Short mmCIF file of C-alpha atoms and ligand atoms in Angstrom, two decimals:
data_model
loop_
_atom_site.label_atom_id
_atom_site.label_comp_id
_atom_site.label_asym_id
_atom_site.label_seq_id
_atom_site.Cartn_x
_atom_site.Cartn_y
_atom_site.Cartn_z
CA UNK A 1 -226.15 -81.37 92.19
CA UNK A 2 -226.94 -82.56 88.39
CA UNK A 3 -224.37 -82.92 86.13
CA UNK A 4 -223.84 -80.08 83.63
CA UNK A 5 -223.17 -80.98 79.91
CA UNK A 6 -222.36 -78.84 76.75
CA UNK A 7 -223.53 -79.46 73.57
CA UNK A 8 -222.13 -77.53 70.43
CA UNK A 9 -224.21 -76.87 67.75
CA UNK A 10 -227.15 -77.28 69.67
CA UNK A 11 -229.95 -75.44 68.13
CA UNK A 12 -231.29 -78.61 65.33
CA UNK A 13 -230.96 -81.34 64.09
CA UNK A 14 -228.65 -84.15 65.90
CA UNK A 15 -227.73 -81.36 68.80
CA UNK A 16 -231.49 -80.72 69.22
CA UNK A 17 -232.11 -84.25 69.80
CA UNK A 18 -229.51 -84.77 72.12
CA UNK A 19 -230.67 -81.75 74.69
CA UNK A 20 -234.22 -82.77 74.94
CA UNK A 21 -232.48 -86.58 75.88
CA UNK A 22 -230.40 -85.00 78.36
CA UNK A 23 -232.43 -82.65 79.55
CA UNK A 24 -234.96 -85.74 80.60
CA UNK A 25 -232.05 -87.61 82.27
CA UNK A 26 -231.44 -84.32 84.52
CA UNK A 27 -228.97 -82.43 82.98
CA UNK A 28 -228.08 -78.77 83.45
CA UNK A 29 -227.27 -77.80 80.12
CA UNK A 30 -225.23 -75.21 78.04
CA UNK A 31 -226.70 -75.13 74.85
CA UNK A 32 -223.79 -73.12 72.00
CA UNK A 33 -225.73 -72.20 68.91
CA UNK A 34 -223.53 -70.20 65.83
CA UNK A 35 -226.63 -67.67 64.08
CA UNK A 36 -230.15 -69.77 65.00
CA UNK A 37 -230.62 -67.59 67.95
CA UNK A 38 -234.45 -67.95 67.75
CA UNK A 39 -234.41 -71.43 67.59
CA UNK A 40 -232.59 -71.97 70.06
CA UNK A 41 -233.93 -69.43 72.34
CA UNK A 42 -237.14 -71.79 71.18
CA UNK A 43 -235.50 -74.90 72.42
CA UNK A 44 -234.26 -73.43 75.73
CA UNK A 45 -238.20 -72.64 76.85
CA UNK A 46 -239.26 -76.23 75.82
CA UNK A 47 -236.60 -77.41 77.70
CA UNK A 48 -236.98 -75.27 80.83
CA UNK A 49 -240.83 -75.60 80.60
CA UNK A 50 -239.88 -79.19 81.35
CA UNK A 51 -237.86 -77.99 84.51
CA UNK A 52 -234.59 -77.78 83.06
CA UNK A 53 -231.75 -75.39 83.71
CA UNK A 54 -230.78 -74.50 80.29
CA UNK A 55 -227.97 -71.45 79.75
CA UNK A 56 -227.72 -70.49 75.97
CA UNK A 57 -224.38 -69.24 74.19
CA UNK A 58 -223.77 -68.03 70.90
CA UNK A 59 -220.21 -68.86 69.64
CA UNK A 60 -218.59 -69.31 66.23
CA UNK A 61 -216.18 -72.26 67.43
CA UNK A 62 -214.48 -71.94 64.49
CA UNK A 63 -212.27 -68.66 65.99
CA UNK A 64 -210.27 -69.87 69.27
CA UNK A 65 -211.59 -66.89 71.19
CA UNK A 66 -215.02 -67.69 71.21
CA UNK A 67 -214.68 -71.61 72.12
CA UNK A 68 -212.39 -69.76 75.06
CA UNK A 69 -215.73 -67.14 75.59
CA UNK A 70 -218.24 -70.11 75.38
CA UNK A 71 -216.43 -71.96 78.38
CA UNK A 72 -215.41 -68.98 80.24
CA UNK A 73 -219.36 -68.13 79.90
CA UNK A 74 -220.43 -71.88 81.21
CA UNK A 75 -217.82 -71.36 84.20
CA UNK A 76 -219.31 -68.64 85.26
CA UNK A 77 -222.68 -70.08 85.23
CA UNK A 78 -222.43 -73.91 86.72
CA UNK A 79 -218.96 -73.41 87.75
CA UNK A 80 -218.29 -77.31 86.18
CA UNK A 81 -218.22 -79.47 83.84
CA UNK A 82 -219.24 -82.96 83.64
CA UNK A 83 -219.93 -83.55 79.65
CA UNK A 84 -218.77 -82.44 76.27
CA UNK A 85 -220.78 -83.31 72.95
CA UNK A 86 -219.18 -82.02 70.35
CA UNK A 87 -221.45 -82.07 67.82
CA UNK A 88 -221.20 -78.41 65.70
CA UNK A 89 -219.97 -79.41 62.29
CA UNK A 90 -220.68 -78.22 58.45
CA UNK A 91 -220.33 -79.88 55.44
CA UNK A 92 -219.94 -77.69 51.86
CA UNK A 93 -221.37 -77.95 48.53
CA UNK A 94 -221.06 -81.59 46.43
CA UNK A 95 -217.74 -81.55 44.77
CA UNK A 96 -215.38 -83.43 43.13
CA UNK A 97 -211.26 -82.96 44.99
CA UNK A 98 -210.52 -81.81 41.18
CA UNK A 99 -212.40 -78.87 42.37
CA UNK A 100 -211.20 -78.30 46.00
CA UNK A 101 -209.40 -75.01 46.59
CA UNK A 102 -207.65 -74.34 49.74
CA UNK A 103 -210.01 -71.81 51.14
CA UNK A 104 -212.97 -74.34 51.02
CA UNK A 105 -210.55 -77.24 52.63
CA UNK A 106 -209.50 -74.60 55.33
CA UNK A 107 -212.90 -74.00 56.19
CA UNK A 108 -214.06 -77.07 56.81
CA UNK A 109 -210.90 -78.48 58.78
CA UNK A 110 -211.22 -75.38 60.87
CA UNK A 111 -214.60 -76.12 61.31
CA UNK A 112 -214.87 -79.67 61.74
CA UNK A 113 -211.53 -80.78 63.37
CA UNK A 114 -210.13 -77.45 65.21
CA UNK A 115 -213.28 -76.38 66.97
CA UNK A 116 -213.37 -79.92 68.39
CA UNK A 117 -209.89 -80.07 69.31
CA UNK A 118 -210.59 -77.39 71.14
CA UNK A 119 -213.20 -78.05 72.91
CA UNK A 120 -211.73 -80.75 74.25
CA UNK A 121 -209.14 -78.99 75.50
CA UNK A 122 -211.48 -76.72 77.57
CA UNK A 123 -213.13 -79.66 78.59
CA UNK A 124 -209.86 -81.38 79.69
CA UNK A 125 -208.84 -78.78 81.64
CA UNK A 126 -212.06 -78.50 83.46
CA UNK A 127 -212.82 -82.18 84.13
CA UNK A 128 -209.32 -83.47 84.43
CA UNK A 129 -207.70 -85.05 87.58
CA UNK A 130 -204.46 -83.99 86.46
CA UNK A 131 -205.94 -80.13 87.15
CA UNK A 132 -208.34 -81.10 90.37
CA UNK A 133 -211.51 -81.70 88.23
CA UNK A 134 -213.72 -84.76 89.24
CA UNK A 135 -213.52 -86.45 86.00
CA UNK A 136 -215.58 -86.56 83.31
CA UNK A 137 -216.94 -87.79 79.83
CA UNK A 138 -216.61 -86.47 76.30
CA UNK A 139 -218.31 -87.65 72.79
CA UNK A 140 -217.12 -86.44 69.71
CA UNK A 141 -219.76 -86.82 66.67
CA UNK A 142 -217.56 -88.33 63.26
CA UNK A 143 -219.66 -89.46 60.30
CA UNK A 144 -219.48 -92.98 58.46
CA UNK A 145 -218.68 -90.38 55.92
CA UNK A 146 -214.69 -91.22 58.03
CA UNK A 147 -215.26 -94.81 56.99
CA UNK A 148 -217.02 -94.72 53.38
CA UNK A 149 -214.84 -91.60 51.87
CA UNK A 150 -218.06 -90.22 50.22
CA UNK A 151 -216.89 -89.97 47.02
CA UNK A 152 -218.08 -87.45 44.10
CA UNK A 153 -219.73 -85.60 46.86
CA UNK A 154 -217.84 -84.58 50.33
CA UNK A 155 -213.91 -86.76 50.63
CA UNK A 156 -212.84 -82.54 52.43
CA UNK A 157 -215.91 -83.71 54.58
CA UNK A 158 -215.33 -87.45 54.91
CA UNK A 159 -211.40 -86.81 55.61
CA UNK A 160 -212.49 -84.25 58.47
CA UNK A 161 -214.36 -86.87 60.23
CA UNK A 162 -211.39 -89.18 59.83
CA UNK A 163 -209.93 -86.94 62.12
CA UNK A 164 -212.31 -86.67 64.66
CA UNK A 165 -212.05 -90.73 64.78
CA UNK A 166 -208.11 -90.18 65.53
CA UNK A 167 -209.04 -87.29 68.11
CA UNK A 168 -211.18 -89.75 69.87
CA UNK A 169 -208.74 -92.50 70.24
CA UNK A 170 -205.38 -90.49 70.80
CA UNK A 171 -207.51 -88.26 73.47
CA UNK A 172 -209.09 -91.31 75.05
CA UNK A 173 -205.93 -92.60 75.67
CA UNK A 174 -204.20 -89.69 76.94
CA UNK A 175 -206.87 -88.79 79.67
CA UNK A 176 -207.83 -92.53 80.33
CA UNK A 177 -205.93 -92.34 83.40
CA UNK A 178 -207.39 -88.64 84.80
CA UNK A 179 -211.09 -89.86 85.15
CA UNK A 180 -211.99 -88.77 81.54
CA UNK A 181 -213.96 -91.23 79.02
CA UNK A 182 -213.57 -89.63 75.32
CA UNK A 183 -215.95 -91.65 73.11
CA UNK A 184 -217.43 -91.05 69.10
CA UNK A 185 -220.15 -91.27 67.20
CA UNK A 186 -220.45 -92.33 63.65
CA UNK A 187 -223.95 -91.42 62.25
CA UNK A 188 -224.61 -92.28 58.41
CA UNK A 189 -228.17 -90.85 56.63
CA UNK A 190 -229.55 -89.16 59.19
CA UNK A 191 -232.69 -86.62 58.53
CA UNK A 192 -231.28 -83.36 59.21
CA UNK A 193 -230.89 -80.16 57.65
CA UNK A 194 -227.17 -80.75 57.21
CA UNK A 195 -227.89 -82.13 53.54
CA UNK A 196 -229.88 -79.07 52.44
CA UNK A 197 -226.50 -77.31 52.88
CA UNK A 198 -224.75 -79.51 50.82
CA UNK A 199 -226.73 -78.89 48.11
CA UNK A 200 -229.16 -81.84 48.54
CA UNK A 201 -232.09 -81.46 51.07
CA UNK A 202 -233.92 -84.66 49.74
CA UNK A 203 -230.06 -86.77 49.63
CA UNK A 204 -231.44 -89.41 52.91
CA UNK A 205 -234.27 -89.95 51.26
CA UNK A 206 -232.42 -90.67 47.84
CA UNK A 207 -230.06 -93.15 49.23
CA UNK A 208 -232.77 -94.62 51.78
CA UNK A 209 -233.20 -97.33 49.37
CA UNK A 210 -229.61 -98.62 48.38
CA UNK A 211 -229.04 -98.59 52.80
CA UNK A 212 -229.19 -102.23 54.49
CA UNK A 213 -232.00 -101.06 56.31
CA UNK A 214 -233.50 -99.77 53.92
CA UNK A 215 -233.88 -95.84 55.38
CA UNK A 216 -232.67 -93.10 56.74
CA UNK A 217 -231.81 -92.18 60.69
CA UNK A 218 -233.34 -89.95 62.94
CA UNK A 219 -231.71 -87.57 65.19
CA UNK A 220 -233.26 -89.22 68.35
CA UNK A 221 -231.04 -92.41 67.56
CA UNK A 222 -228.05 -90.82 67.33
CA UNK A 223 -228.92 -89.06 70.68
CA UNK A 224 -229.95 -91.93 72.50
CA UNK A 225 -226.45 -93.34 71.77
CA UNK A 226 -224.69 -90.41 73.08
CA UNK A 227 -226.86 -90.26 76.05
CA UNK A 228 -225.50 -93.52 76.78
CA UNK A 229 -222.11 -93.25 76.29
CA UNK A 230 -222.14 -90.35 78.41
CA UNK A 231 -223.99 -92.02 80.96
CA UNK A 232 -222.78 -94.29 84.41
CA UNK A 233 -223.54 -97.51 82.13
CA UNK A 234 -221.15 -96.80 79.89
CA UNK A 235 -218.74 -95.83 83.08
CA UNK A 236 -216.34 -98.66 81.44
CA UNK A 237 -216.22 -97.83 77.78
CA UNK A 238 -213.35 -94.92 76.05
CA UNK A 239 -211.84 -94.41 72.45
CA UNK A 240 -215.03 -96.29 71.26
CA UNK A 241 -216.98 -96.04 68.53
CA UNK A 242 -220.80 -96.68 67.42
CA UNK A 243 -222.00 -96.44 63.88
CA UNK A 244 -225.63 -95.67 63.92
CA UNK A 245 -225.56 -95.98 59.95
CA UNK A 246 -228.26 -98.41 59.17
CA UNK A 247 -225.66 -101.64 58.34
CA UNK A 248 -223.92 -99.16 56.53
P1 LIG B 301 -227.06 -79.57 61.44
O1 LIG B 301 -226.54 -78.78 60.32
O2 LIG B 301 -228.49 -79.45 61.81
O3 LIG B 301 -226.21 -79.33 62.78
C1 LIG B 301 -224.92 -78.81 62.79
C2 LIG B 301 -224.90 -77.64 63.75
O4 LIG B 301 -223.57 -77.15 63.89
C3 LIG B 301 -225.77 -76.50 63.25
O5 LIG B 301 -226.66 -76.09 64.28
C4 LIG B 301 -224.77 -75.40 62.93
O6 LIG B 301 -225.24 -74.10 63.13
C5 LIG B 301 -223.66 -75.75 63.91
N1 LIG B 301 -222.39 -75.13 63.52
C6 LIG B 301 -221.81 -75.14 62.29
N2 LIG B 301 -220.69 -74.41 62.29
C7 LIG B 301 -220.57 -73.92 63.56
C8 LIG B 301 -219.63 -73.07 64.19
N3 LIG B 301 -218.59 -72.54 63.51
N4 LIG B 301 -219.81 -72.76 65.50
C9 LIG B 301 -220.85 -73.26 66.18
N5 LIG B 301 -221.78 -74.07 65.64
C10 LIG B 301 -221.64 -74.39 64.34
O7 LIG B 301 -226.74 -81.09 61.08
P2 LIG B 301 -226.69 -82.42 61.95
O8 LIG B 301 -226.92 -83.51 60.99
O9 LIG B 301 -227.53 -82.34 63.19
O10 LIG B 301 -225.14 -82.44 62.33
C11 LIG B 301 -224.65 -82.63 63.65
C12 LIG B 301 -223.34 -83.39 63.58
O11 LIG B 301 -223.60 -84.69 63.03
C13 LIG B 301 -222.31 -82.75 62.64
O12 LIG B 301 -221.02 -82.85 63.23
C14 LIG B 301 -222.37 -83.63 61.40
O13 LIG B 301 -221.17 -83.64 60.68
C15 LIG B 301 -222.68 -84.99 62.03
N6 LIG B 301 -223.25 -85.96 61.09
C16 LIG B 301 -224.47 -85.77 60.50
C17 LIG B 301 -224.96 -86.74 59.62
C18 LIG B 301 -226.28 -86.61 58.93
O14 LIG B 301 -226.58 -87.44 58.06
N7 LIG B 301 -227.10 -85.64 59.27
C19 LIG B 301 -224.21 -87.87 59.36
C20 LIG B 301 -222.98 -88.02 59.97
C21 LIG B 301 -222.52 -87.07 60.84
#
């Protein structure tokens, strides 16, 4: 049977990406979208036009009953899990931490740190030895953002990712030993809509120039990455990291 894998977040940008590369490597997929429903309705008949098996779920991950829903809702549909991307994540209007209050913090943590947490939790439970799974592989998507601190515009944002960085290691090191690879990516500029919600549609193509490289990503890249560190070739590799930032 083909291995199942879950990708949060799924209906654009970086998610989108990564479903159409895993759906060509074989993958049964569970696709979790939060309000898109058309577009990823959209992306599930590409997809399944292609021969994949493709199950859809809405799911706010940020409330702890619907990350329980969305896995309950996989289980009953493949019955198992081989791969976790957890990719879902929003970043909030440019602002100084002068102007931070502590609903706008909360929201994003809960967002970008709890969700993940637990998600990987689900998935741990499901693919660990410890609880008679048969192993399995997990990629959590940071930011550079964790590295750089992006100052003036995101540091709620940047300090979120920090967090998924420390997630990956701690986790990777706690399941090592139950057949369970936990791995991150670090994207930098990448062309998504992400930046038209913080307030900046054209920011990638601002900052292009003042990059090593000298442009922006695209969402394939950082899905080719994943791909691989989900994949058999990367069966020796956990609580690693790969900036896809340009040289940034
Ligand atoms: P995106 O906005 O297109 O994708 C994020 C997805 O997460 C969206 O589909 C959104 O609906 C979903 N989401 C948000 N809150 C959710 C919730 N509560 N429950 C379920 N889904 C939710 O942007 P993207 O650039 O593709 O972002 C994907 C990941 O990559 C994010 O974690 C982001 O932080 C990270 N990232 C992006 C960049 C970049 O430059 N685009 C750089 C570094 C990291």
């Amino acid at each position: 049977m083909s291995k199942v894998a879950l990708i949060t977040g799924a209906s654009r940008g970086i998610g989108a990406a990564t479903a159409r590369l895993l759906a060509q490597q074989g993958y049964r997929l569970c696709l979790n979208y939060l309000r898109e429903a058309a577009r990823a309705e959209a992306l599930a008949e590409e997809l399944s036009a292609r021969g994949a098996e493709i199950l859809t779920v809405q799911a706010d991950l940020a409330e702890e009953s619907e990350v329980v829903r969305l896995f309950q809702t996989l289980d009953r549909r493949f019955g198992s899990l081989d791969a976790l991307v957890n990719n879902a994540g929003i970043l909030l209007p440019q602002s100084r931490v002068e102007d931070l209050d502590a609903a706008r913090i909360n929201r994003l943590l809960t967002t970008n740190v709890t969700s993940q947490f637990l998600c990987c939790r689900e998935a741990v439970r499901r693919m660990s030895h410890r609880h008679g799974g048969r192993g399995g592989a997990i990629v959590n998507v940071s930011s550079a953002a964790a590295r750089l601190g992006s100052p003036h515009e995101y540091v709620d944002y940047a300090a979120s990712k920090g967090a998924i960085d420390t997630l990956t290691r701690g986790l990777a090191l706690e399941v090592a030993g139950e057949g369970i690879r936990v791995n991150c990516v670090r994207p930098g500029f990448i062309h998504t809509e992400m930046h038209g919600d913080g307030g900046e549609p054209g920011r990638v193509a601002r900052l292009a120039p003042q990059l090593p490289m000298g442009r922006g990503g695209e969402p394939v890249e950082v899905a080719a990455a994943i791909r691989w560190l989900l994949g058999d070739e990367a069966s020796y590799v956990t609580g690693a990291f790969i900036d896809l930032a340009g040289g940034r």
